[in-house]
PDB file of C-alpha atoms in Angstrom:
ATOM      1  CA  UNK A   1       0.004   0.005   0.001  1.00  0.00           C
ATOM      2  CA  UNK A   2       2.887   2.358   0.734  1.00  0.00           C
ATOM      3  CA  UNK A   3       4.322   1.663  -2.701  1.00  0.00           C
ATOM      4  CA  UNK A   4       0.946   2.191  -4.299  1.00  0.00           C
ATOM      5  CA  UNK A   5       0.621   5.504  -2.507  1.00  0.00           C
ATOM      6  CA  UNK A   6       3.978   6.611  -3.888  1.00  0.00           C
ATOM      7  CA  UNK A   7       3.016   5.671  -7.419  1.00  0.00           C
ATOM      8  CA  UNK A   8      -0.314   7.483  -7.199  1.00  0.00           C
ATOM      9  CA  UNK A   9       1.423  10.618  -5.923  1.00  0.00           C
ATOM     10  CA  UNK A  10       3.850  10.491  -8.860  1.00  0.00           C
ATOM     11  CA  UNK A  11       0.895  10.182 -11.204  1.00  0.00           C
ATOM     12  CA  UNK A  12      -0.819  13.079  -9.425  1.00  0.00           C
ATOM     13  CA  UNK A  13       2.256  15.316  -9.852  1.00  0.00           C
ATOM     14  CA  UNK A  14       2.381  14.545 -13.598  1.00  0.00           C
ATOM     15  CA  UNK A  15      -1.337  15.131 -14.043  1.00  0.00           C
ATOM     16  CA  UNK A  16      -1.144  18.422 -12.234  1.00  0.00           C
ATOM     17  CA  UNK A  17       1.540  19.518 -14.686  1.00  0.00           C
ATOM     18  CA  UNK A  18      -0.677  18.525 -17.602  1.00  0.00           C
ATOM     19  CA  UNK A  19      -3.689  20.341 -16.063  1.00  0.00           C
ATOM     20  CA  UNK A  20      -1.597  23.511 -15.655  1.00  0.00           C
ATOM     21  CA  UNK A  21      -1.063  23.886 -19.402  1.00  0.00           C
ATOM     22  CA  UNK A  22      -2.982  26.928 -20.695  1.00  0.00           C
ATOM     23  CA  UNK A  23      -6.186  26.032 -22.529  1.00  0.00           C
ATOM     24  CA  UNK A  24      -6.259  22.438 -21.292  1.00  0.00           C
ATOM     25  CA  UNK A  25      -9.643  20.696 -21.460  1.00  0.00           C
ATOM     26  CA  UNK A  26     -11.949  19.878 -18.542  1.00  0.00           C
ATOM     27  CA  UNK A  27     -11.303  16.129 -18.843  1.00  0.00           C
ATOM     28  CA  UNK A  28      -7.583  16.582 -18.120  1.00  0.00           C
ATOM     29  CA  UNK A  29      -8.324  18.678 -15.042  1.00  0.00           C
ATOM     30  CA  UNK A  30     -11.000  16.224 -13.914  1.00  0.00           C
ATOM     31  CA  UNK A  31      -8.429  13.451 -13.888  1.00  0.00           C
ATOM     32  CA  UNK A  32      -6.525  15.448 -11.276  1.00  0.00           C
ATOM     33  CA  UNK A  33      -9.567  15.408  -8.955  1.00  0.00           C
ATOM     34  CA  UNK A  34     -10.014  11.647  -9.530  1.00  0.00           C
ATOM     35  CA  UNK A  35      -6.352  10.939  -8.785  1.00  0.00           C
ATOM     36  CA  UNK A  36      -6.487  13.003  -5.559  1.00  0.00           C
ATOM     37  CA  UNK A  37      -9.455  10.882  -4.539  1.00  0.00           C
ATOM     38  CA  UNK A  38      -7.513   7.688  -5.341  1.00  0.00           C
ATOM     39  CA  UNK A  39      -4.732   8.886  -3.082  1.00  0.00           C
ATOM     40  CA  UNK A  40      -7.310   9.343  -0.372  1.00  0.00           C
ATOM     41  CA  UNK A  41      -8.630   5.819  -0.883  1.00  0.00           C
ATOM     42  CA  UNK A  42      -5.135   4.387  -0.375  1.00  0.00           C
ATOM     43  CA  UNK A  43      -4.609   6.607   2.684  1.00  0.00           C
ATOM     44  CA  UNK A  44      -7.801   5.379   4.316  1.00  0.00           C
ATOM     45  CA  UNK A  45      -6.797   1.767   3.693  1.00  0.00           C
ATOM     46  CA  UNK A  46      -3.549   2.440   5.558  1.00  0.00           C
ATOM     47  CA  UNK A  47      -5.369   3.899   8.539  1.00  0.00           C
ATOM     48  CA  UNK A  48      -4.529   7.536   7.792  1.00  0.00           C
ATOM     49  CA  UNK A  49      -8.140   8.715   8.050  1.00  0.00           C
ATOM     50  CA  UNK A  50      -7.195  12.363   8.559  1.00  0.00           C
ATOM     51  CA  UNK A  51      -5.006  12.415   5.459  1.00  0.00           C
ATOM     52  CA  UNK A  52      -7.711  10.618   3.494  1.00  0.00           C
ATOM     53  CA  UNK A  53     -10.351  13.127   4.544  1.00  0.00           C
ATOM     54  CA  UNK A  54      -8.117  15.996   3.445  1.00  0.00           C
ATOM     55  CA  UNK A  55      -7.604  14.317   0.060  1.00  0.00           C
ATOM     56  CA  UNK A  56     -11.333  13.645  -0.414  1.00  0.00           C
ATOM     57  CA  UNK A  57     -12.144  17.250   0.442  1.00  0.00           C
ATOM     58  CA  UNK A  58      -9.582  18.517  -2.049  1.00  0.00           C
ATOM     59  CA  UNK A  59     -11.036  16.184  -4.691  1.00  0.00           C
ATOM     60  CA  UNK A  60     -14.527  17.519  -3.930  1.00  0.00           C
ATOM     61  CA  UNK A  61     -13.375  21.123  -4.222  1.00  0.00           C
ATOM     62  CA  UNK A  62     -11.663  20.453  -7.554  1.00  0.00           C
ATOM     63  CA  UNK A  63     -14.759  18.723  -8.932  1.00  0.00           C
ATOM     64  CA  UNK A  64     -17.044  21.447  -7.594  1.00  0.00           C
ATOM     65  CA  UNK A  65     -15.014  24.108  -9.381  1.00  0.00           C
ATOM     66  CA  UNK A  66     -15.235  22.149 -12.621  1.00  0.00           C
ATOM     67  CA  UNK A  67     -18.996  21.698 -12.230  1.00  0.00           C
ATOM     68  CA  UNK A  68     -19.516  25.482 -12.448  1.00  0.00           C
ATOM     69  CA  UNK A  69     -17.596  25.441 -15.725  1.00  0.00           C
ATOM     70  CA  UNK A  70     -18.834  22.151 -17.219  1.00  0.00           C
ATOM     71  CA  UNK A  71     -21.742  20.428 -15.383  1.00  0.00           C
ATOM     72  CA  UNK A  72     -21.273  17.154 -17.246  1.00  0.00           C
ATOM     73  CA  UNK A  73     -22.263  13.730 -15.892  1.00  0.00           C
ATOM     74  CA  UNK A  74     -18.613  12.769 -15.522  1.00  0.00           C
ATOM     75  CA  UNK A  75     -17.866  15.825 -13.380  1.00  0.00           C
ATOM     76  CA  UNK A  76     -20.951  15.310 -11.255  1.00  0.00           C
ATOM     77  CA  UNK A  77     -20.111  11.630 -10.727  1.00  0.00           C
ATOM     78  CA  UNK A  78     -16.639  12.645  -9.486  1.00  0.00           C
ATOM     79  CA  UNK A  79     -18.300  15.157  -7.168  1.00  0.00           C
ATOM     80  CA  UNK A  80     -20.784  12.577  -5.870  1.00  0.00           C
ATOM     81  CA  UNK A  81     -18.020  10.022  -5.274  1.00  0.00           C
ATOM     82  CA  UNK A  82     -15.951  12.545  -3.352  1.00  0.00           C
ATOM     83  CA  UNK A  83     -18.909  13.366  -1.075  1.00  0.00           C
ATOM     84  CA  UNK A  84     -19.450   9.636  -0.586  1.00  0.00           C
ATOM     85  CA  UNK A  85     -15.852   9.115   0.440  1.00  0.00           C
ATOM     86  CA  UNK A  86     -15.911  12.122   2.719  1.00  0.00           C
ATOM     87  CA  UNK A  87     -18.908  10.532   4.438  1.00  0.00           C
ATOM     88  CA  UNK A  88     -16.941   7.317   4.866  1.00  0.00           C
ATOM     89  CA  UNK A  89     -13.935   9.090   6.373  1.00  0.00           C
ATOM     90  CA  UNK A  90     -16.114  11.168   8.716  1.00  0.00           C
ATOM     91  CA  UNK A  91     -17.970   8.093   9.803  1.00  0.00           C
ATOM     92  CA  UNK A  92     -14.754   6.379  10.765  1.00  0.00           C
ATOM     93  CA  UNK A  93     -13.785   9.331  12.928  1.00  0.00           C
ATOM     94  CA  UNK A  94     -17.105   9.298  14.773  1.00  0.00           C
ATOM     95  CA  UNK A  95     -18.498  12.462  13.151  1.00  0.00           C
ATOM     96  CA  UNK A  96     -21.847  10.864  12.468  1.00  0.00           C
ATOM     97  CA  UNK A  97     -23.934  13.976  11.717  1.00  0.00           C
ATOM     98  CA  UNK A  98     -21.334  15.315   9.275  1.00  0.00           C
ATOM     99  CA  UNK A  99     -20.974  11.898   7.692  1.00  0.00           C
ATOM    100  CA  UNK A 100     -24.735  11.620   7.234  1.00  0.00           C
ATOM    101  CA  UNK A 101     -24.848  15.019   5.539  1.00  0.00           C
ATOM    102  CA  UNK A 102     -22.093  14.041   3.148  1.00  0.00           C
ATOM    103  CA  UNK A 103     -23.761  10.746   2.270  1.00  0.00           C
ATOM    104  CA  UNK A 104     -27.066  12.550   1.671  1.00  0.00           C
ATOM    105  CA  UNK A 105     -25.351  15.009  -0.664  1.00  0.00           C
ATOM    106  CA  UNK A 106     -23.854  12.057  -2.523  1.00  0.00           C
ATOM    107  CA  UNK A 107     -27.272  10.423  -2.662  1.00  0.00           C
ATOM    108  CA  UNK A 108     -28.872  13.540  -4.142  1.00  0.00           C
ATOM    109  CA  UNK A 109     -26.195  13.776  -6.819  1.00  0.00           C
ATOM    110  CA  UNK A 110     -26.359  10.106  -7.697  1.00  0.00           C
ATOM    111  CA  UNK A 111     -30.159  10.268  -7.818  1.00  0.00           C
ATOM    112  CA  UNK A 112     -30.018  13.054 -10.417  1.00  0.00           C
ATOM    113  CA  UNK A 113     -27.414  11.156 -12.430  1.00  0.00           C
ATOM    114  CA  UNK A 114     -29.454   7.936 -12.246  1.00  0.00           C
ATOM    115  CA  UNK A 115     -32.679   9.689 -13.251  1.00  0.00           C
ATOM    116  CA  UNK A 116     -31.018  11.324 -16.237  1.00  0.00           C
ATOM    117  CA  UNK A 117     -29.046   8.215 -17.242  1.00  0.00           C
ATOM    118  CA  UNK A 118     -31.077   5.172 -16.163  1.00  0.00           C
ATOM    119  CA  UNK A 119     -28.924   2.675 -18.123  1.00  0.00           C
ATOM    120  CA  UNK A 120     -25.637   3.682 -16.489  1.00  0.00           C
ATOM    121  CA  UNK A 121     -25.126   1.043 -13.779  1.00  0.00           C
ATOM    122  CA  UNK A 122     -22.396   2.934 -11.941  1.00  0.00           C
ATOM    123  CA  UNK A 123     -24.864   5.712 -11.072  1.00  0.00           C
ATOM    124  CA  UNK A 124     -27.393   3.198  -9.807  1.00  0.00           C
ATOM    125  CA  UNK A 125     -24.722   1.428  -7.775  1.00  0.00           C
ATOM    126  CA  UNK A 126     -23.478   4.676  -6.285  1.00  0.00           C
ATOM    127  CA  UNK A 127     -27.050   5.552  -5.351  1.00  0.00           C
ATOM    128  CA  UNK A 128     -27.631   2.172  -3.705  1.00  0.00           C
ATOM    129  CA  UNK A 129     -24.376   2.422  -1.741  1.00  0.00           C
ATOM    130  CA  UNK A 130     -25.348   5.867  -0.500  1.00  0.00           C
ATOM    131  CA  UNK A 131     -28.714   4.617   0.748  1.00  0.00           C
ATOM    132  CA  UNK A 132     -26.990   1.634   2.349  1.00  0.00           C
ATOM    133  CA  UNK A 133     -24.469   3.708   4.302  1.00  0.00           C
ATOM    134  CA  UNK A 134     -27.116   6.226   5.320  1.00  0.00           C
ATOM    135  CA  UNK A 135     -29.050   3.257   6.696  1.00  0.00           C
ATOM    136  CA  UNK A 136     -26.013   2.200   8.751  1.00  0.00           C
ATOM    137  CA  UNK A 137     -25.677   5.642  10.334  1.00  0.00           C
ATOM    138  CA  UNK A 138     -29.417   5.933  11.004  1.00  0.00           C
ATOM    139  CA  UNK A 139     -29.368   2.547  12.651  1.00  0.00           C
ATOM    140  CA  UNK A 140     -26.362   3.432  14.780  1.00  0.00           C
ATOM    141  CA  UNK A 141     -28.034   6.629  15.938  1.00  0.00           C
ATOM    142  CA  UNK A 142     -31.246   4.997  17.120  1.00  0.00           C
ATOM    143  CA  UNK A 143     -33.457   5.593  14.124  1.00  0.00           C
ATOM    144  CA  UNK A 144     -34.431   2.058  13.088  1.00  0.00           C
ATOM    145  CA  UNK A 145     -37.536   2.987  11.061  1.00  0.00           C
ATOM    146  CA  UNK A 146     -35.599   5.468   8.927  1.00  0.00           C
ATOM    147  CA  UNK A 147     -32.706   2.988   8.655  1.00  0.00           C
ATOM    148  CA  UNK A 148     -35.091   0.261   7.454  1.00  0.00           C
ATOM    149  CA  UNK A 149     -36.543   2.523   4.762  1.00  0.00           C
ATOM    150  CA  UNK A 150     -33.072   3.436   3.560  1.00  0.00           C
ATOM    151  CA  UNK A 151     -31.944  -0.211   3.478  1.00  0.00           C
ATOM    152  CA  UNK A 152     -35.105  -1.189   1.580  1.00  0.00           C
ATOM    153  CA  UNK A 153     -34.472   1.472  -1.067  1.00  0.00           C
ATOM    154  CA  UNK A 154     -30.919   0.211  -1.454  1.00  0.00           C
ATOM    155  CA  UNK A 155     -32.246  -3.362  -1.713  1.00  0.00           C
ATOM    156  CA  UNK A 156     -34.665  -2.423  -4.489  1.00  0.00           C
ATOM    157  CA  UNK A 157     -31.925  -0.741  -6.517  1.00  0.00           C
ATOM    158  CA  UNK A 158     -29.528  -3.636  -5.898  1.00  0.00           C
ATOM    159  CA  UNK A 159     -32.233  -6.122  -6.928  1.00  0.00           C
ATOM    160  CA  UNK A 160     -32.628  -4.408 -10.292  1.00  0.00           C
ATOM    161  CA  UNK A 161     -28.877  -4.317 -10.813  1.00  0.00           C
ATOM    162  CA  UNK A 162     -28.479  -7.987  -9.861  1.00  0.00           C
ATOM    163  CA  UNK A 163     -31.359  -9.045 -12.150  1.00  0.00           C
ATOM    164  CA  UNK A 164     -29.996  -7.069 -15.073  1.00  0.00           C
ATOM    165  CA  UNK A 165     -26.389  -8.148 -14.545  1.00  0.00           C
ATOM    166  CA  UNK A 166     -26.477 -11.718 -13.155  1.00  0.00           C
ATOM    167  CA  UNK A 167     -22.776 -12.347 -13.939  1.00  0.00           C
ATOM    168  CA  UNK A 168     -21.492  -9.399 -11.937  1.00  0.00           C
ATOM    169  CA  UNK A 169     -20.918 -10.843  -8.464  1.00  0.00           C
ATOM    170  CA  UNK A 170     -20.509  -7.451  -6.736  1.00  0.00           C
ATOM    171  CA  UNK A 171     -24.162  -6.643  -7.459  1.00  0.00           C
ATOM    172  CA  UNK A 172     -25.241 -10.012  -6.036  1.00  0.00           C
ATOM    173  CA  UNK A 173     -23.099  -9.383  -2.948  1.00  0.00           C
ATOM    174  CA  UNK A 174     -24.506  -5.872  -2.476  1.00  0.00           C
ATOM    175  CA  UNK A 175     -28.039  -7.315  -2.682  1.00  0.00           C
ATOM    176  CA  UNK A 176     -27.162  -9.913  -0.014  1.00  0.00           C
ATOM    177  CA  UNK A 177     -25.790  -7.115   2.217  1.00  0.00           C
ATOM    178  CA  UNK A 178     -29.076  -5.242   1.851  1.00  0.00           C
ATOM    179  CA  UNK A 179     -31.134  -8.273   2.883  1.00  0.00           C
ATOM    180  CA  UNK A 180     -28.773  -8.914   5.795  1.00  0.00           C
ATOM    181  CA  UNK A 181     -29.035  -5.371   7.160  1.00  0.00           C
ATOM    182  CA  UNK A 182     -32.811  -5.331   6.691  1.00  0.00           C
ATOM    183  CA  UNK A 183     -32.912  -8.540   8.699  1.00  0.00           C
ATOM    184  CA  UNK A 184     -30.748  -7.047  11.420  1.00  0.00           C
ATOM    185  CA  UNK A 185     -33.048  -4.026  11.857  1.00  0.00           C
ATOM    186  CA  UNK A 186     -36.179  -6.179  11.793  1.00  0.00           C
ATOM    187  CA  UNK A 187     -34.676  -8.419  14.493  1.00  0.00           C
ATOM    188  CA  UNK A 188     -33.738  -5.472  16.656  1.00  0.00           C
ATOM    189  CA  UNK A 189     -37.262  -4.011  16.375  1.00  0.00           C
ATOM    190  CA  UNK A 190     -39.080  -7.146  17.410  1.00  0.00           C
ATOM    191  CA  UNK A 191     -40.014  -8.694  14.075  1.00  0.00           C
ATOM    192  CA  UNK A 192     -38.168 -12.046  14.217  1.00  0.00           C
ATOM    193  CA  UNK A 193     -40.214 -13.806  11.511  1.00  0.00           C
ATOM    194  CA  UNK A 194     -39.616 -11.054   8.954  1.00  0.00           C
ATOM    195  CA  UNK A 195     -35.965 -10.856  10.062  1.00  0.00           C
ATOM    196  CA  UNK A 196     -35.532 -14.580   9.490  1.00  0.00           C
ATOM    197  CA  UNK A 197     -36.989 -14.357   6.001  1.00  0.00           C
ATOM    198  CA  UNK A 198     -34.651 -11.520   5.104  1.00  0.00           C
ATOM    199  CA  UNK A 199     -31.597 -13.299   6.506  1.00  0.00           C
ATOM    200  CA  UNK A 200     -32.501 -16.461   4.546  1.00  0.00           C
ATOM    201  CA  UNK A 201     -32.587 -14.395   1.341  1.00  0.00           C
ATOM    202  CA  UNK A 202     -29.127 -13.093   2.176  1.00  0.00           C
ATOM    203  CA  UNK A 203     -27.972 -16.616   2.904  1.00  0.00           C
ATOM    204  CA  UNK A 204     -29.328 -17.986  -0.391  1.00  0.00           C
ATOM    205  CA  UNK A 205     -27.492 -15.324  -2.402  1.00  0.00           C
ATOM    206  CA  UNK A 206     -24.233 -15.795  -0.498  1.00  0.00           C
ATOM    207  CA  UNK A 207     -24.434 -19.586  -0.833  1.00  0.00           C
ATOM    208  CA  UNK A 208     -24.733 -19.229  -4.619  1.00  0.00           C
ATOM    209  CA  UNK A 209     -21.790 -16.853  -4.653  1.00  0.00           C
ATOM    210  CA  UNK A 210     -19.709 -19.360  -2.644  1.00  0.00           C
ATOM    211  CA  UNK A 211     -20.734 -22.253  -4.837  1.00  0.00           C
ATOM    212  CA  UNK A 212     -19.937 -20.422  -8.104  1.00  0.00           C
ATOM    213  CA  UNK A 213     -16.338 -19.242  -7.489  1.00  0.00           C
ATOM    214  CA  UNK A 214     -15.168 -21.338  -4.523  1.00  0.00           C
ATOM    215  CA  UNK A 215     -11.641 -19.885  -4.726  1.00  0.00           C
ATOM    216  CA  UNK A 216     -12.912 -16.438  -3.667  1.00  0.00           C
ATOM    217  CA  UNK A 217     -12.395 -16.457   0.106  1.00  0.00           C
TER     218      UNK A 217
END
């Protein structure tokens, strides 16, 4: 991971040089924001949450500046992903309210992207992940009803993705996670029969995933 971080930083330095050329296009400058975010993702995997948060916020600011100039879907996706990652970093540092606000901003951006581009699966997946993580925070802060609604929305989106893309295991796994978390909330709120049904759905999906590629630990 340390080596990866060094390589990403070298790439970032080169991309910043390219982006500084007069008259350069938006795409070249957007790549800088994306690379800054990738640096943050490596930092958070190494446990440097503060450094990751700083990188994610810089990535957000770069994407936000580009949105004023060129509000394209690619720019808005970069902005949404930065807000999502900021939410993740804030959540890990215990700043639940701020994390929730960041996830909700990401959710709003992904919703607009998904509505305008219903066939782009990455927008749908980003939207589902936002709902899922919002559900986690709502559950952790004693709002089970709101958490359940958020998990159910994530489940519905993940179900459509899994049905339309049966060979993509990540969509199946995300769907299983949705059923699992729905089951957890139902169990905690005194609905054991419904919780059991939801957990069994998660189990069925995960069993199929295990049976299909048994080498994936």
